PDB file of C-alpha atoms in Angstrom:
ATOM      1  CA  MET A  64      -5.989  43.078  14.512  1.00 39.00           C
ATOM      2  CA  SER A  65      -5.593  39.655  12.921  1.00 52.00           C
ATOM      3  CA  ILE A  66      -3.379  37.088  14.644  1.00 65.00           C
ATOM      4  CA  ASP A  67      -0.791  35.038  12.792  1.00 92.00           C
ATOM      5  CA  PRO A  68      -2.296  31.562  12.198  1.00 94.00           C
ATOM      6  CA  LEU A  69       0.732  29.849  13.756  1.00 96.00           C
ATOM      7  CA  LEU A  70       0.433  31.970  16.907  1.00 97.00           C
ATOM      8  CA  ALA A  71      -3.320  31.390  17.032  1.00 96.00           C
ATOM      9  CA  ARG A  72      -2.844  27.602  16.943  1.00 97.00           C
ATOM     10  CA  ALA A  73      -0.151  27.744  19.624  1.00 97.00           C
ATOM     11  CA  ARG A  74      -2.353  29.845  21.884  1.00 98.00           C
ATOM     12  CA  SER A  75      -5.298  27.488  21.377  1.00 97.00           C
ATOM     13  CA  LEU A  76      -3.150  24.596  22.568  1.00 98.00           C
ATOM     14  CA  TRP A  77      -2.149  26.236  25.838  1.00 98.00           C
ATOM     15  CA  GLU A  78      -5.633  27.601  26.478  1.00 98.00           C
ATOM     16  CA  ASP A  79      -6.841  24.009  26.194  1.00 98.00           C
ATOM     17  CA  LEU A  80      -4.101  22.717  28.517  1.00 98.00           C
ATOM     18  CA  ALA A  81      -5.040  25.355  31.094  1.00 98.00           C
ATOM     19  CA  GLY A  82      -8.161  23.330  31.881  1.00 96.00           C
ATOM     20  CA  VAL A  83     -10.366  26.389  32.472  1.00 97.00           C
ATOM     21  CA  PRO A  84     -11.342  29.343  30.281  1.00 96.00           C
ATOM     22  CA  VAL A  85      -8.326  31.677  30.395  1.00 97.00           C
ATOM     23  CA  PRO A  86      -7.675  33.307  27.010  1.00 97.00           C
ATOM     24  CA  PHE A  87      -4.584  35.166  25.926  1.00 97.00           C
ATOM     25  CA  LEU A  88      -5.699  38.794  26.034  1.00 94.00           C
ATOM     26  CA  SER A  89      -5.665  40.615  22.711  1.00 89.00           C
ATOM     27  CA  SER A  90      -4.553  43.744  24.557  1.00 88.00           C
ATOM     28  CA  GLY A  91      -1.535  41.925  25.988  1.00 90.00           C
ATOM     29  CA  GLY A  92      -0.730  41.518  29.649  1.00 93.00           C
ATOM     30  CA  VAL A  93      -1.216  38.614  32.048  1.00 96.00           C
ATOM     31  CA  ASN A  94      -4.433  36.645  32.590  1.00 96.00           C
ATOM     32  CA  VAL A  95      -4.576  34.552  35.800  1.00 97.00           C
ATOM     33  CA  ALA A  96      -7.049  31.734  36.503  1.00 97.00           C
ATOM     34  CA  VAL A  97      -7.544  29.104  39.196  1.00 98.00           C
ATOM     35  CA  SER A  98      -7.202  25.619  37.698  1.00 98.00           C
ATOM     36  CA  PRO A  99      -6.304  22.729  40.030  1.00 96.00           C
ATOM     37  CA  GLU A 100      -6.211  20.332  37.057  1.00 96.00           C
ATOM     38  CA  SER A 101      -4.048  22.523  34.817  1.00 97.00           C
ATOM     39  CA  GLY A 102      -1.944  20.711  32.242  1.00 97.00           C
ATOM     40  CA  MET A 103       0.450  23.651  31.971  1.00 97.00           C
ATOM     41  CA  CYS A 104       2.588  22.609  34.946  1.00 97.00           C
ATOM     42  CA  PRO A 105       3.062  19.900  37.587  1.00 96.00           C
ATOM     43  CA  ALA A 106       0.133  19.391  39.961  1.00 96.00           C
ATOM     44  CA  GLY A 107       0.003  22.044  42.663  1.00 96.00           C
ATOM     45  CA  TRP A 108       2.352  24.389  40.815  1.00 98.00           C
ATOM     46  CA  VAL A 109       1.824  27.707  39.036  1.00 98.00           C
ATOM     47  CA  GLY A 110       1.976  27.444  35.249  1.00 98.00           C
ATOM     48  CA  VAL A 111       2.966  30.411  33.082  1.00 98.00           C
ATOM     49  CA  VAL A 112       2.981  30.572  29.280  1.00 98.00           C
ATOM     50  CA  ALA A 113       3.706  33.737  27.304  1.00 98.00           C
ATOM     51  CA  LEU A 114       3.014  33.811  23.570  1.00 97.00           C
ATOM     52  CA  GLY A 115       3.024  36.793  21.270  1.00 94.00           C
ATOM     53  CA  GLY A 116       3.042  39.539  23.895  1.00 93.00           C
ATOM     54  CA  SER A 117       0.338  38.013  26.102  1.00 97.00           C
ATOM     55  CA  ALA A 118       0.526  35.489  28.943  1.00 97.00           C
ATOM     56  CA  ILE A 119      -1.797  33.108  30.754  1.00 98.00           C
ATOM     57  CA  VAL A 120      -1.187  31.801  34.259  1.00 98.00           C
ATOM     58  CA  THR A 121      -2.856  28.908  36.068  1.00 98.00           C
ATOM     59  CA  VAL A 122      -2.739  28.537  39.842  1.00 98.00           C
ATOM     60  CA  PRO A 123      -3.908  25.577  41.952  1.00 97.00           C
ATOM     61  CA  SER A 124      -6.062  27.494  44.458  1.00 97.00           C
ATOM     62  CA  ASP A 125      -7.647  30.804  45.382  1.00 97.00           C
ATOM     63  CA  SER A 126      -4.955  31.347  48.013  1.00 96.00           C
ATOM     64  CA  ALA A 127      -2.239  30.907  45.369  1.00 96.00           C
ATOM     65  CA  ALA A 128      -4.085  33.327  43.100  1.00 96.00           C
ATOM     66  CA  ALA A 129      -4.049  35.927  45.877  1.00 96.00           C
ATOM     67  CA  ILE A 130      -0.265  35.547  46.103  1.00 96.00           C
ATOM     68  CA  VAL A 131       0.634  35.700  42.413  1.00 96.00           C
ATOM     69  CA  ARG A 132      -2.038  37.762  40.670  1.00 94.00           C
ATOM     70  CA  ASP A 133      -0.936  41.306  41.451  1.00 95.00           C
ATOM     71  CA  PRO A 134       2.866  40.755  41.326  1.00 95.00           C
ATOM     72  CA  LEU A 135       2.720  39.006  37.963  1.00 94.00           C
ATOM     73  CA  ARG A 136       0.295  41.484  36.446  1.00 90.00           C
ATOM     74  CA  VAL A 137       2.663  44.384  37.061  1.00 91.00           C
ATOM     75  CA  LEU A 138       5.606  42.630  35.386  1.00 94.00           C
ATOM     76  CA  PRO A 139       6.211  43.023  31.646  1.00 94.00           C
ATOM     77  CA  VAL A 140       4.963  39.955  29.782  1.00 95.00           C
ATOM     78  CA  GLU A 141       8.476  38.833  28.887  1.00 94.00           C
ATOM     79  CA  ALA A 142       9.431  38.944  32.587  1.00 97.00           C
ATOM     80  CA  VAL A 143       6.720  36.543  33.793  1.00 97.00           C
ATOM     81  CA  VAL A 144       8.601  33.687  32.101  1.00 97.00           C
ATOM     82  CA  ASP A 145      11.983  34.827  33.454  1.00 97.00           C
ATOM     83  CA  ALA A 146      12.946  32.911  36.596  1.00 96.00           C
ATOM     84  CA  ALA A 147      14.988  35.732  38.134  1.00 96.00           C
ATOM     85  CA  SER A 148      12.224  38.309  37.622  1.00 97.00           C
ATOM     86  CA  VAL A 149       9.615  35.992  39.125  1.00 97.00           C
ATOM     87  CA  ARG A 150      11.803  35.170  42.130  1.00 96.00           C
ATOM     88  CA  ALA A 151      12.124  38.889  42.792  1.00 96.00           C
ATOM     89  CA  VAL A 152       8.364  39.305  43.324  1.00 96.00           C
ATOM     90  CA  LEU A 153       7.119  35.895  44.502  1.00 96.00           C
ATOM     91  CA  PRO A 154       8.010  33.413  47.277  1.00 96.00           C
ATOM     92  CA  VAL A 155       9.414  30.697  45.026  1.00 96.00           C
ATOM     93  CA  SER A 156      10.562  27.266  46.160  1.00 96.00           C
ATOM     94  CA  ARG A 157      11.461  25.757  42.768  1.00 96.00           C
ATOM     95  CA  VAL A 158      11.107  26.539  39.086  1.00 96.00           C
ATOM     96  CA  LEU A 159      11.124  24.444  35.937  1.00 95.00           C
ATOM     97  CA  GLY A 160      12.320  26.314  32.885  1.00 93.00           C
ATOM     98  CA  PRO A 161      12.024  28.702  31.329  1.00 96.00           C
ATOM     99  CA  ALA A 162      11.704  26.796  28.074  1.00 96.00           C
ATOM    100  CA  VAL A 163      11.346  28.510  24.730  1.00 98.00           C
ATOM    101  CA  LEU A 164       8.288  27.460  22.702  1.00 98.00           C
ATOM    102  CA  ALA A 165       8.723  27.239  18.931  1.00 98.00           C
ATOM    103  CA  TYR A 166       6.270  26.144  16.246  1.00 98.00           C
ATOM    104  CA  LEU A 167       6.455  25.117  12.612  1.00 98.00           C
ATOM    105  CA  SER A 168       4.175  25.705   9.648  1.00 96.00           C
ATOM    106  CA  PRO A 169       4.490  23.902   6.293  1.00 96.00           C
ATOM    107  CA  GLU A 170       5.490  27.172   4.629  1.00 95.00           C
ATOM    108  CA  ARG A 171       8.405  27.728   7.027  1.00 95.00           C
ATOM    109  CA  PHE A 172       9.715  24.162   7.055  1.00 97.00           C
ATOM    110  CA  ARG A 173      13.323  23.768   5.893  1.00 96.00           C
ATOM    111  CA  PRO A 174      13.956  20.025   5.694  1.00 94.00           C
ATOM    112  CA  VAL A 175      17.484  18.729   6.040  1.00 88.00           C
ATOM    113  CA  HIS A 176      18.984  15.373   5.209  1.00 72.00           C
ATOM    114  CA  ALA A 177      21.292  13.057   7.062  1.00 58.00           C
ATOM    115  CA  GLY A 178      24.079  13.320   4.499  1.00 62.00           C
ATOM    116  CA  LEU A 179      26.043  10.113   4.556  1.00 55.00           C
ATOM    117  CA  SER A 180      23.777   8.704   7.269  1.00 66.00           C
ATOM    118  CA  THR A 181      20.365   7.189   6.670  1.00 88.00           C
ATOM    119  CA  VAL A 182      17.343   7.992   8.821  1.00 93.00           C
ATOM    120  CA  GLU A 183      15.388   4.850   9.689  1.00 93.00           C
ATOM    121  CA  GLN A 184      12.100   4.295  11.488  1.00 95.00           C
ATOM    122  CA  LEU A 185      11.686   2.229  14.647  1.00 96.00           C
ATOM    123  CA  PRO A 186       8.647   1.581  16.842  1.00 96.00           C
ATOM    124  CA  ALA A 187       8.285   4.043  19.709  1.00 95.00           C
ATOM    125  CA  ASP A 188       8.900   1.311  22.296  1.00 93.00           C
ATOM    126  CA  ASP A 189      11.975  -0.204  20.640  1.00 94.00           C
ATOM    127  CA  ARG A 190      14.648  -1.269  23.121  1.00 94.00           C
ATOM    128  CA  GLU A 191      17.347   0.480  21.115  1.00 94.00           C
ATOM    129  CA  LEU A 192      15.836   3.826  22.111  1.00 95.00           C
ATOM    130  CA  ARG A 193      16.225   2.891  25.771  1.00 94.00           C
ATOM    131  CA  ARG A 194      19.892   2.081  25.131  1.00 94.00           C
ATOM    132  CA  LEU A 195      20.363   5.520  23.608  1.00 95.00           C
ATOM    133  CA  GLU A 196      18.781   7.079  26.695  1.00 94.00           C
ATOM    134  CA  GLU A 197      21.168   5.134  28.917  1.00 93.00           C
ATOM    135  CA  ALA A 198      24.112   6.361  26.868  1.00 91.00           C
ATOM    136  CA  ALA A 199      22.895   9.967  27.064  1.00 91.00           C
ATOM    137  CA  GLY A 200      22.371   9.859  30.832  1.00 92.00           C
ATOM    138  CA  PRO A 201      19.280  10.478  32.949  1.00 91.00           C
ATOM    139  CA  GLU A 202      19.325  14.297  32.736  1.00 90.00           C
ATOM    140  CA  ASP A 203      19.478  14.479  28.952  1.00 89.00           C
ATOM    141  CA  ALA A 204      17.053  11.562  28.570  1.00 90.00           C
ATOM    142  CA  SER A 205      14.530  13.266  30.844  1.00 90.00           C
ATOM    143  CA  GLU A 206      14.940  16.560  28.991  1.00 89.00           C
ATOM    144  CA  ALA A 207      14.279  14.873  25.646  1.00 91.00           C
ATOM    145  CA  GLY A 208      11.302  12.767  26.761  1.00 92.00           C
ATOM    146  CA  LEU A 209      11.895  10.194  24.060  1.00 93.00           C
ATOM    147  CA  ASP A 210      10.135   7.575  26.180  1.00 94.00           C
ATOM    148  CA  GLU A 211       6.852   9.487  25.778  1.00 95.00           C
ATOM    149  CA  ILE A 212       6.626   9.625  21.984  1.00 97.00           C
ATOM    150  CA  THR A 213       3.554   8.217  20.236  1.00 97.00           C
ATOM    151  CA  SER A 214       4.930   8.532  16.694  1.00 97.00           C
ATOM    152  CA  PRO A 215       7.484   6.221  15.121  1.00 97.00           C
ATOM    153  CA  ALA A 216      11.058   6.988  16.146  1.00 97.00           C
ATOM    154  CA  PHE A 217      13.320   8.402  13.439  1.00 97.00           C
ATOM    155  CA  VAL A 218      16.875   7.211  14.072  1.00 96.00           C
ATOM    156  CA  VAL A 219      20.422   7.283  12.742  1.00 94.00           C
ATOM    157  CA  ARG A 220      22.796   4.386  13.343  1.00 93.00           C
ATOM    158  CA  GLU A 221      26.554   4.130  13.470  1.00 89.00           C
ATOM    159  CA  HIS A 222      28.264   0.755  13.608  1.00 89.00           C
ATOM    160  CA  GLY A 223      24.837  -0.785  14.088  1.00 90.00           C
ATOM    161  CA  GLN A 224      23.999   1.289  17.167  1.00 93.00           C
ATOM    162  CA  VAL A 225      21.343   4.002  17.354  1.00 95.00           C
ATOM    163  CA  ILE A 226      23.224   7.232  18.029  1.00 95.00           C
ATOM    164  CA  ALA A 227      20.427   9.767  17.437  1.00 95.00           C
ATOM    165  CA  ALA A 228      16.652   9.598  17.548  1.00 96.00           C
ATOM    166  CA  ALA A 229      13.603  11.837  17.393  1.00 97.00           C
ATOM    167  CA  GLY A 230       9.836  11.488  17.437  1.00 98.00           C
ATOM    168  CA  TYR A 231       6.790  13.264  18.758  1.00 98.00           C
ATOM    169  CA  ARG A 232       4.050  12.826  21.289  1.00 97.00           C
ATOM    170  CA  THR A 233       0.533  13.751  20.187  1.00 97.00           C
ATOM    171  CA  TRP A 234      -0.774  16.576  22.346  1.00 97.00           C
ATOM    172  CA  PRO A 235      -4.240  18.204  22.361  1.00 97.00           C
ATOM    173  CA  CYS A 236      -5.364  20.459  19.510  1.00 97.00           C
ATOM    174  CA  ARG A 237      -3.585  18.298  16.944  1.00 97.00           C
ATOM    175  CA  THR A 238      -0.150  19.231  18.228  1.00 98.00           C
ATOM    176  CA  ALA A 239       3.011  17.153  17.816  1.00 98.00           C
ATOM    177  CA  HIS A 240       5.399  17.718  20.732  1.00 98.00           C
ATOM    178  CA  VAL A 241       8.859  16.932  19.349  1.00 98.00           C
ATOM    179  CA  SER A 242      11.525  14.972  21.260  1.00 97.00           C
ATOM    180  CA  VAL A 243      15.139  14.730  20.058  1.00 97.00           C
ATOM    181  CA  LEU A 244      18.113  12.944  21.615  1.00 96.00           C
ATOM    182  CA  THR A 245      21.681  12.440  20.363  1.00 95.00           C
ATOM    183  CA  ALA A 246      24.432  10.414  22.003  1.00 93.00           C
ATOM    184  CA  PRO A 247      26.963  12.766  23.648  1.00 91.00           C
ATOM    185  CA  GLN A 248      29.984  11.573  21.657  1.00 92.00           C
ATOM    186  CA  VAL A 249      28.423  12.380  18.252  1.00 90.00           C
ATOM    187  CA  ARG A 250      26.848  15.751  18.919  1.00 91.00           C
ATOM    188  CA  GLY A 251      27.670  18.605  16.566  1.00 89.00           C
ATOM    189  CA  ARG A 252      27.394  16.464  13.429  1.00 89.00           C
ATOM    190  CA  GLY A 253      23.904  17.545  12.391  1.00 90.00           C
ATOM    191  CA  LEU A 254      22.186  14.342  13.511  1.00 93.00           C
ATOM    192  CA  ALA A 255      19.583  16.168  15.603  1.00 94.00           C
ATOM    193  CA  ARG A 256      18.668  18.235  12.548  1.00 94.00           C
ATOM    194  CA  ALA A 257      18.342  15.086  10.423  1.00 94.00           C
ATOM    195  CA  THR A 258      16.156  13.142  12.862  1.00 95.00           C
ATOM    196  CA  GLY A 259      14.227  16.268  13.856  1.00 96.00           C
ATOM    197  CA  SER A 260      13.564  17.045  10.204  1.00 96.00           C
ATOM    198  CA  ALA A 261      12.146  13.558   9.582  1.00 96.00           C
ATOM    199  CA  THR A 262       9.952  13.940  12.673  1.00 97.00           C
ATOM    200  CA  ALA A 263       8.662  17.362  11.630  1.00 98.00           C
ATOM    201  CA  ALA A 264       7.921  16.119   8.109  1.00 97.00           C
ATOM    202  CA  HIS A 265       5.916  13.192   9.522  1.00 98.00           C
ATOM    203  CA  ALA A 266       3.918  15.506  11.796  1.00 98.00           C
ATOM    204  CA  LEU A 267       3.174  18.055   9.075  1.00 98.00           C
ATOM    205  CA  ALA A 268       2.069  15.296   6.689  1.00 98.00           C
ATOM    206  CA  ALA A 269      -0.459  14.243   9.346  1.00 97.00           C
ATOM    207  CA  GLY A 270      -1.781  17.802   9.609  1.00 97.00           C
ATOM    208  CA  LEU A 271      -0.297  18.323  13.073  1.00 98.00           C
ATOM    209  CA  LEU A 272       1.331  21.426  14.569  1.00 98.00           C
ATOM    210  CA  PRO A 273       4.960  20.629  15.468  1.00 98.00           C
ATOM    211  CA  GLN A 274       6.008  22.124  18.805  1.00 98.00           C
ATOM    212  CA  TRP A 275       9.653  22.368  19.895  1.00 98.00           C
ATOM    213  CA  ARG A 276      10.244  23.157  23.568  1.00 96.00           C
ATOM    214  CA  ALA A 277      13.870  23.938  24.413  1.00 94.00           C
ATOM    215  CA  ARG A 278      15.949  25.306  27.253  1.00 91.00           C
ATOM    216  CA  ARG A 279      19.433  24.858  25.800  1.00 91.00           C
ATOM    217  CA  PRO A 280      20.882  27.083  23.054  1.00 93.00           C
ATOM    218  CA  ALA A 281      21.981  24.073  20.988  1.00 92.00           C
ATOM    219  CA  SER A 282      18.423  22.735  20.868  1.00 94.00           C
ATOM    220  CA  ARG A 283      17.099  26.157  19.906  1.00 96.00           C
ATOM    221  CA  ARG A 284      19.594  26.346  17.050  1.00 96.00           C
ATOM    222  CA  VAL A 285      18.425  22.996  15.707  1.00 96.00           C
ATOM    223  CA  ALA A 286      14.797  24.149  15.757  1.00 97.00           C
ATOM    224  CA  ALA A 287      15.674  27.418  14.043  1.00 97.00           C
ATOM    225  CA  ALA A 288      17.569  25.554  11.319  1.00 96.00           C
ATOM    226  CA  LEU A 289      14.399  23.579  10.539  1.00 97.00           C
ATOM    227  CA  GLY A 290      12.263  26.715  10.320  1.00 97.00           C
ATOM    228  CA  PHE A 291      10.593  26.660  13.733  1.00 98.00           C
ATOM    229  CA  ALA A 292       9.495  30.126  14.881  1.00 97.00           C
ATOM    230  CA  GLU A 293      10.060  31.035  18.534  1.00 97.00           C
ATOM    231  CA  LEU A 294       6.762  32.506  19.726  1.00 97.00           C
ATOM    232  CA  GLY A 295       7.151  32.558  23.497  1.00 97.00           C
ATOM    233  CA  ALA A 296       8.166  30.616  26.576  1.00 98.00           C
ATOM    234  CA  GLN A 297       6.906  28.467  29.441  1.00 98.00           C
ATOM    235  CA  LEU A 298       7.769  28.550  33.156  1.00 98.00           C
ATOM    236  CA  SER A 299       6.499  26.411  36.023  1.00 98.00           C
ATOM    237  CA  ILE A 300       6.698  27.723  39.596  1.00 97.00           C
ATOM    238  CA  GLU A 301       6.365  25.975  42.938  1.00 97.00           C
ATOM    239  CA  LEU A 302       5.461  28.512  45.592  1.00 97.00           C
ATOM    240  CA  ALA A 303       7.285  28.356  48.912  1.00 93.00           C
ATOM    241  CA  ARG A 304       5.011  27.214  51.722  1.00 81.00           C
ATOM    242  CA  HIS A 305       4.288  29.478  54.674  1.00 53.00           C
ATOM    243  CA  SER A 306       6.237  32.314  53.077  1.00 48.00           C
ATOM    244  CA  PRO A 307       4.929  35.887  53.115  1.00 46.00           C
ATOM    245  CA  ARG A 308       4.452  37.584  49.797  1.00 44.00           C
ATOM    246  CA  ARG A 309       7.357  39.790  48.871  1.00 44.00           C
ATOM    247  CA  SER A 310       6.806  43.470  48.390  1.00 39.00           C
TER     248      SER A 310
END
């Protein structure tokens, strides 16, 4: 069976980030591999990515593999990126996510415009972006990751101040990981769609695969409005130390 080109590119990215050969199985299910240097999750954690009915999992050691392999393999694929389902079968200390993974092809792209606002470009290290992060607060700033972008920043101003910004960080396999941040007091005005659209257009023009990773419904709605297709999800798991495996 042929695989959708967008799904194939997304899978190639995460297989590369896994750091060891661990393909998404064409038959579906969960494929687990030991990879201490995995880029799918924080160091020492378990990384899980499900895309298109198949999932790959990286673990930091053989002992961690012995803990997670059988419990995760018996779960439905959609459950291995569900925090509650994973907590029910594994000794979990902390989780990050789940985050929905969405991708954009040129054919699906639905550009939007800023309306009465104008989208400008700023350098990725411009101080005005740091001021926006301060205004948004540490939690939202960390979620957006605007400080990690390698592209220009696409911004909207109001009264001379940057109130919304987006950009992307270049990831492996010619992927553009999109970051979007809007000041709290102006959310709901379509500014994330405007700056996100400019970012996606820049990435597509460079031949990159735009990736939108989102936990919050509002962020997912913005991605959907631009034409991003939700193909799966990501979850990172820190196993509890000295805890017996649950039955």
